[in-house]
XYZ file of C-alpha atoms in Angstrom:
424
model
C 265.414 193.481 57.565
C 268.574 191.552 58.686
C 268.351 188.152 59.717
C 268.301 186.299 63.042
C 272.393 186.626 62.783
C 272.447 189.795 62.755
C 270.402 190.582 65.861
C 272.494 187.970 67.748
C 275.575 190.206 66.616
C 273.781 193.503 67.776
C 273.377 191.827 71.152
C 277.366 191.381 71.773
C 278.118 194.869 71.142
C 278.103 197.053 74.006
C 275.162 198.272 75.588
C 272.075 197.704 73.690
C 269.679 200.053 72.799
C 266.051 200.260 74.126
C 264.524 197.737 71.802
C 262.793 196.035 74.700
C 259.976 198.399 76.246
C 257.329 196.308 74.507
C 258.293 193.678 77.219
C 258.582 195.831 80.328
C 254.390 195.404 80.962
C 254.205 193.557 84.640
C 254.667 190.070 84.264
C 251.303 189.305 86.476
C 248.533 192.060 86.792
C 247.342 192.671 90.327
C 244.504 191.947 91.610
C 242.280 195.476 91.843
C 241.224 196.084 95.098
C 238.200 198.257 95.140
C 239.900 200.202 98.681
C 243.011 201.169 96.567
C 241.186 203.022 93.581
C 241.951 206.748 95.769
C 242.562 209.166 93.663
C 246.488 210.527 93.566
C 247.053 213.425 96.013
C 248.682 216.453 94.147
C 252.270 215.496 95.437
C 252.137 212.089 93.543
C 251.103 214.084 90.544
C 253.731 216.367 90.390
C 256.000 213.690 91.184
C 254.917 211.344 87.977
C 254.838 214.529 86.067
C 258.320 215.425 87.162
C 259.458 211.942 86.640
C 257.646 212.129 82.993
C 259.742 215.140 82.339
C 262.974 213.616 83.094
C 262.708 210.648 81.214
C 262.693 213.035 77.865
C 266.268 213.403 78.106
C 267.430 211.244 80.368
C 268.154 208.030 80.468
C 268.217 206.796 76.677
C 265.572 209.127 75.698
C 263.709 206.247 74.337
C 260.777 209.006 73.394
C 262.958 211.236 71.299
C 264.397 208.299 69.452
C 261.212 207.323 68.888
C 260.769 210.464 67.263
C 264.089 210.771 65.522
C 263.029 207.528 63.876
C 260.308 209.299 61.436
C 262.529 211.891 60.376
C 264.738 212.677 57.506
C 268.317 210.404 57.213
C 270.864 212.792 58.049
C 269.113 214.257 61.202
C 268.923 210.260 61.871
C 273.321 209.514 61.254
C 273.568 213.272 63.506
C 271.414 211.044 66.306
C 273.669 207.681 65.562
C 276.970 210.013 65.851
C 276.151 211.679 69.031
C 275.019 208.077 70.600
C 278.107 206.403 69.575
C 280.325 209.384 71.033
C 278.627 208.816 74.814
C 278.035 204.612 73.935
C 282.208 204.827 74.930
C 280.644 205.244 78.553
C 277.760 202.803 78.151
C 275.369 205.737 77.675
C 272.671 205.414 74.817
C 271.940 209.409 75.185
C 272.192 211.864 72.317
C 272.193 214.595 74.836
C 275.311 212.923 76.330
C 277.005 212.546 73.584
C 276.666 216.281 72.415
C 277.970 217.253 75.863
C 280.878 214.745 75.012
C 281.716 216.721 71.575
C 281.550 219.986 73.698
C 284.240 218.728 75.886
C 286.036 217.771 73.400
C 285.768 220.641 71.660
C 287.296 222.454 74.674
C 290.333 219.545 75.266
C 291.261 219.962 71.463
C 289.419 221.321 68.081
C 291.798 218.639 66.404
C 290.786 215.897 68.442
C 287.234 216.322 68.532
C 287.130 217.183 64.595
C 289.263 213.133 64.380
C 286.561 211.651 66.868
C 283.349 212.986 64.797
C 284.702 212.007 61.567
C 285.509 208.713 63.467
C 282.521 208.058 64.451
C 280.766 209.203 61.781
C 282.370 206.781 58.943
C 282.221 203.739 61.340
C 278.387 204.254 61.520
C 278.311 204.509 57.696
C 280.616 201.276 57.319
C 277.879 199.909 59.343
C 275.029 201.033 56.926
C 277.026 199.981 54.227
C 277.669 196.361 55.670
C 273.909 196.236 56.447
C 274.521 195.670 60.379
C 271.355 195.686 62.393
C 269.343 199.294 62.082
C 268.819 198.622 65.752
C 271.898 198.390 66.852
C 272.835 201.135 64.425
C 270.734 203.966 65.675
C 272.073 203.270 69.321
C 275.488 204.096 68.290
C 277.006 200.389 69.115
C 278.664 200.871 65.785
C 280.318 204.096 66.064
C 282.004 204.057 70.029
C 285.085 202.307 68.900
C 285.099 204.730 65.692
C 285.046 207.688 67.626
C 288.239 206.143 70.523
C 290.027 205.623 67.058
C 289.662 208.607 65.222
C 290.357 210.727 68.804
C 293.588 208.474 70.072
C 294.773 208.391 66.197
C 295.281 211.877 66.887
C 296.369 212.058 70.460
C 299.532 210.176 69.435
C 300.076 211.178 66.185
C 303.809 213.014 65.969
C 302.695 215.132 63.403
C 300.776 217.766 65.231
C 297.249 219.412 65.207
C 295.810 219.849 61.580
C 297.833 217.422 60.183
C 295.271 216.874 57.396
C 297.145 213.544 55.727
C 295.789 211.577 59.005
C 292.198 211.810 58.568
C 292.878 209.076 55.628
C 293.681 206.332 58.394
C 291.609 207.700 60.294
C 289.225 207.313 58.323
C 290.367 203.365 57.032
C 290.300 202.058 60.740
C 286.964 203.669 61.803
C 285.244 202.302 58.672
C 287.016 198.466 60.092
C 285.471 198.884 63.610
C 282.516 197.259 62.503
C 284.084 194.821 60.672
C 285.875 193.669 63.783
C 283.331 194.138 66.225
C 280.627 191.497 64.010
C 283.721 189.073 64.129
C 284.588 189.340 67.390
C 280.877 189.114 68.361
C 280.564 186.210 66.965
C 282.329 184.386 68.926
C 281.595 185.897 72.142
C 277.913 184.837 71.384
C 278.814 181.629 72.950
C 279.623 183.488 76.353
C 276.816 186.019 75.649
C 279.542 188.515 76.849
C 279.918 192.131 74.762
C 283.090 193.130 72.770
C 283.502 196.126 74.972
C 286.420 198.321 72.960
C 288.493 195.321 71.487
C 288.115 196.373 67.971
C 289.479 200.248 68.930
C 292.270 198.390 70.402
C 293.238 195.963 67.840
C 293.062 198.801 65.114
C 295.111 201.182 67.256
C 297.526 198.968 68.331
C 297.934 197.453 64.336
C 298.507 201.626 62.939
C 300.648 202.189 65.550
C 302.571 199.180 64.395
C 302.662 199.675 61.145
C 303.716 203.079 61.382
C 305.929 203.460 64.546
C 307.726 206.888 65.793
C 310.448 206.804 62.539
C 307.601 207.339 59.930
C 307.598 210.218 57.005
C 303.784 210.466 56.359
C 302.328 209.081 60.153
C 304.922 209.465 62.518
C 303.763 208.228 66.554
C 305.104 209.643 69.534
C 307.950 207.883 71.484
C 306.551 205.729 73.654
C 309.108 204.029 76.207
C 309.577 202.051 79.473
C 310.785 203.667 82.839
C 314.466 203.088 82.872
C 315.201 204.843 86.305
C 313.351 204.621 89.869
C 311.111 207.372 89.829
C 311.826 210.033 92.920
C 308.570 209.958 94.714
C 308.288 211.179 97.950
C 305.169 211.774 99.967
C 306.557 215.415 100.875
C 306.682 216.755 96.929
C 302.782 215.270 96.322
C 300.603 217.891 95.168
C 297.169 217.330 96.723
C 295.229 219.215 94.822
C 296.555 217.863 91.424
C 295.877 214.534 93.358
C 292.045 215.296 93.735
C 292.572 216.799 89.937
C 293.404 213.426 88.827
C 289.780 212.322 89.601
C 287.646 214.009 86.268
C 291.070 214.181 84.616
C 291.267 210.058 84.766
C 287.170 210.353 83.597
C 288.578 212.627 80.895
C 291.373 210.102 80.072
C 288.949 207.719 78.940
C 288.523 209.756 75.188
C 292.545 210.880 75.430
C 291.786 214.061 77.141
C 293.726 215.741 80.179
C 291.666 218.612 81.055
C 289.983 218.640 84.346
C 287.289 220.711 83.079
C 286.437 218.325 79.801
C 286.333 215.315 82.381
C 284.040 217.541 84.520
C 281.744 217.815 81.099
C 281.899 214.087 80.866
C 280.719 214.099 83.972
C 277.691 216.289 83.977
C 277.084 214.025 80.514
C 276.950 210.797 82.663
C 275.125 211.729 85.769
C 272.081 213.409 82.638
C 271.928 209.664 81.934
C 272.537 207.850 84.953
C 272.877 208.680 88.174
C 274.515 205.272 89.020
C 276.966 205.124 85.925
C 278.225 209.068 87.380
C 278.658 207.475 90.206
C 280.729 204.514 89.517
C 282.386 206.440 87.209
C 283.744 208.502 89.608
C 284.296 205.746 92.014
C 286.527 204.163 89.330
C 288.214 206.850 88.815
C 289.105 207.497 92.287
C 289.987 203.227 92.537
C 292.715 204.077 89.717
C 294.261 207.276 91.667
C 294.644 205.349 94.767
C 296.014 202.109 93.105
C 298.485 204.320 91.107
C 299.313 205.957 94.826
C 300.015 201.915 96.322
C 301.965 201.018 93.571
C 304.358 203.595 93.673
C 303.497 204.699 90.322
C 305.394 208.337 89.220
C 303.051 210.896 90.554
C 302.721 213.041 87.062
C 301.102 209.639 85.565
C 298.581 209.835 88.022
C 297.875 213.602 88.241
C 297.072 212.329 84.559
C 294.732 209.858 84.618
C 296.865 207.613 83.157
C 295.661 205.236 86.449
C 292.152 205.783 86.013
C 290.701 205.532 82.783
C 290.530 201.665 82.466
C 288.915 201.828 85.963
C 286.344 203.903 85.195
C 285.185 201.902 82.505
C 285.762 198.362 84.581
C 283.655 199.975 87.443
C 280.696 201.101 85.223
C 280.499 197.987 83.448
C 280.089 196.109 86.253
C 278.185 198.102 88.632
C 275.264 198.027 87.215
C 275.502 198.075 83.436
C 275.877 194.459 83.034
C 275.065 192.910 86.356
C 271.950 194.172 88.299
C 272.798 196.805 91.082
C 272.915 195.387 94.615
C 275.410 195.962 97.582
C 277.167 192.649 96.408
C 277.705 193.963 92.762
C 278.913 197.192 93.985
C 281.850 195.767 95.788
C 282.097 193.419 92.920
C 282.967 196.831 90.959
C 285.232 198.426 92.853
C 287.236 194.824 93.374
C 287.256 194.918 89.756
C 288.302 198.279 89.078
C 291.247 197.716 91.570
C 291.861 194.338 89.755
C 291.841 196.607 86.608
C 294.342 199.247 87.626
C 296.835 196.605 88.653
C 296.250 194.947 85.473
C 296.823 198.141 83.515
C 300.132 198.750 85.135
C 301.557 195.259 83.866
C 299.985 195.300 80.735
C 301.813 199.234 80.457
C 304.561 198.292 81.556
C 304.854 195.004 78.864
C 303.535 196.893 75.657
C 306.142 200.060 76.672
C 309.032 197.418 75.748
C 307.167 197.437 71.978
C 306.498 201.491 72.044
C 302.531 201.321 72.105
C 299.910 202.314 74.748
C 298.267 199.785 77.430
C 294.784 201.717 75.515
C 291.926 199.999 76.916
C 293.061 196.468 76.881
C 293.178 196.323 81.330
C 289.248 197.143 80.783
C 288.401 194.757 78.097
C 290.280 192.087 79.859
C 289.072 192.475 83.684
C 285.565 193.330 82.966
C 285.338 190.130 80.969
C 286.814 187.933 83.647
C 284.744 189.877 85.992
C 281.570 188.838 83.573
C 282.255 185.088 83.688
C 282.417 184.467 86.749
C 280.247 181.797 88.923
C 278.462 181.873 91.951
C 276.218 180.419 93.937
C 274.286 184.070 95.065
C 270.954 185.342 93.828
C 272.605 188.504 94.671
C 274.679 188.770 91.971
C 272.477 188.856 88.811
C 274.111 188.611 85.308
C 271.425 190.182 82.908
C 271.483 189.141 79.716
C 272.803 190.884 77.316
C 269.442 191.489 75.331
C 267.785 193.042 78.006
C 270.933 195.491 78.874
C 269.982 198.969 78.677
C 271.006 201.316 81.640
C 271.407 200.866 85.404
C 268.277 202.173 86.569
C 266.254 200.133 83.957
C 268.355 197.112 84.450
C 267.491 197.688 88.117
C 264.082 197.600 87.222
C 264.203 194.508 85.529
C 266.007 192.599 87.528
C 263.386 193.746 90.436
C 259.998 192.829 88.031
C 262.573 189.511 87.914
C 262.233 188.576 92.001
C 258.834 189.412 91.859
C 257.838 187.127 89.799
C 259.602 184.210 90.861
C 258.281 185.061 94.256
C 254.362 185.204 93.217
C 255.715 181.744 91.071
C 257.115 180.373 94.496
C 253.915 181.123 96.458
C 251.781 179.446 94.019
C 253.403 176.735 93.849
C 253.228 176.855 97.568
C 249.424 177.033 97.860
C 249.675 174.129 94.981
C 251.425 172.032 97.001
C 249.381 172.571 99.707
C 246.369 172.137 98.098
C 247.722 168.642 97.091
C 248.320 167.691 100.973
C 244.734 168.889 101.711
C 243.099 166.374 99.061
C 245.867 163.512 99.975
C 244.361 164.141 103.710
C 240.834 164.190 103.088
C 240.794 161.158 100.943
């Protein structure tokens, strides 16, 4: 079993997987009331069985990966793969992530062959290293291998089936966890996640080392504006405009097709209702930004503006702070903070020919995460007890309960004490 280390490390990842349902029992039974034993009406049955059904694949299917976890290792890694692939969107959900594959499949056979091999040696690097088997099986090892392997072939200059790459490739996706256990380390002392620093940091250092004047790994040519750009409200395309919405959702794995970010939607909304949601939210935050800003109007019927705000938006509204009203304008502020972010941080790592990647999330979701307040509204869950939205939701309402029932009794404690200071 790995040490106490090791399970700290698990706990900066990402999103964590369901390792906690031993501790969701009610923190105080109620009392039983002998006028509430009625039995349930046939509505509430069908409702609790409907509800029962829904929870097998939605959500993160906590009963089937109880089930995977007595079965044979390679249907196990095939779980772990197709976790990490949706854990990009904070989704512990094999079901996700084989939707995720199929719209990848349909953006790009290339691509989607780079992102499974990506993810699939970055969860093996992590078997290998002997990273937590908890963490492990809820694919917080192989997200950043699959954003690696996919954008390692999204701006390679070499073309599809370019065979020669999948030896990077496969290099940097076996480093992701390397990088993520050092960079969790120190952001146990914030008890923040890594989020998608080590995809960055290993993109960013290939693309380096390699650059667009390269025999065996050539990049594309990536370079600042260096006119105005002729935008003019007459020549916007409206419908490209609306477009931009699932393409920005799709822009998240390096994919432009409107229909592959539709699949990623279906994917999220099988999950989570709520992450769907702010997902699209985000997305939408990014297009309008992108619209205030000027921005040329072909980079945001491509979702170059939205990708970093659909992942700012999800973290925050609701993934790692408990959903109320407050936290969902907390979300969209951020995801607006995000998109202006992105366009400086663009616009600086042009001048060196590399991408802005995912660096505007990493960076405004963390400042977003330690922040201070003095509100009971906004609710920073810890990062142990992060699972999904609805859960955390959950959670955080067991949370007030309980402090209210501890409030009340000390209450009635207090005046209990006033009643015996009175009577003697």
């Amino acid at each position: 079993m790995p040490g106490s280390h090791c399970t700290k490390e698990h706990q900066l990842l990402m999103a964590h997987p369901d390792l906690q349902s031993q501790h969701d029992k009610p923190y105080m039974d109620k009392e039983k009331d002998p006028v509430q034993t009625a039995e349930p009406t046939n509505l509430q049955r069908a409702r609790s069985r409907f509800l029962k059904g829904v929870s097998y694949f939605s959500g993160d299917m906590e009963v089937f990966g109880k089930w995977m976890e007595k079965q044979f290792f390679l249907l196990q890694l095939l779980d772990w793969v197709l976790r990490g692939a949706a854990q990009v969107m904070f989704v512990n959900n094999p079901l996700s992530g084989l939707i995720i594959f199929a719209g990848l499949i349909l953006q790009n056979y290339w691509w989607a062959l780079n992102g499974f091999v990506g993810t699939l040696f970055a969860t093996i690097s992590a078997l290998i290293l002997q990273q937590n088997r908890g963490a492990i099986a809820a694919g917080l090892y192989g997200y950043n291998g699959i954003l690696v392997g996919l954008l390692m072939a999204v701006f390679s200059n070499a073309g599809d089936w370019y065979w020669w790459l999948l030896l990077p490739n496969i290099f940097m996706s076996m480093m992701c966890p390397i990088v993520s256990s050092a960079l969790a380390s120190i952001n146990s002392r914030w008890d923040l996640p890594v989020f998608t620093l080590p995809f960055n940091i290993l993109v960013c250092v290939h693309m380096v080392a390699t650059g667009h004047y390269n025999h065996h790994f050539s990049q594309v040519l990536i370079q600042p504006l260096s006119e105005l750009p002729n935008n003019t409200w007459a020549d916007i395309d409206v419908s490209k405009l609306f477009m931009s919405v699932p393409v920005g959702i799709g822009q998240v794995y390096g994919c432009d097709n409107p229909w592959t970010g539709g699949i990623f939607i279906i994917s999220l909304f099988i999950s989570s209702p709520i992450t769907c949601a702010h997902a699209v939210l985000g997305s939408a935050v990014g297009m309008v930004s992108g619209l205030a800003l000027a921005a040329p109007f072909g980079n945001i019927y491509f979702g170059l503006w939205g990708y970093n705000c659909v992942l700012a938006c999800i973290a925050i509204g609701g993934m790692f702070y408990a959903l109320t009203w407050q936290v969902h304008l907390l979300a969209i502020t951020c995801a607006f903070f995000c998109a202006y972010l992105g366009s400086a941080i663009a616009n600086i790592m042009s001048r060196f020919g590399l991408p802005a990647c995912t660096w505007p999330f990493c960076l405004s979701a963390l400042t977003f995460l330690l922040i201070t307040t003095g509100t009971n509204k906004i609710f920073k869950l810890p990062l142990a007890k992060v699972t999904y939205p609805e859960k955390n939701l959950r959670f955080f309402w067991k949370l007030k309960k309980q402090e209210k029932l501890e409030r009340k009794q000390r209450e009635e404690e207090t005046d209990r004490e006033k009643e015996r200071c009175f009577s003697v």
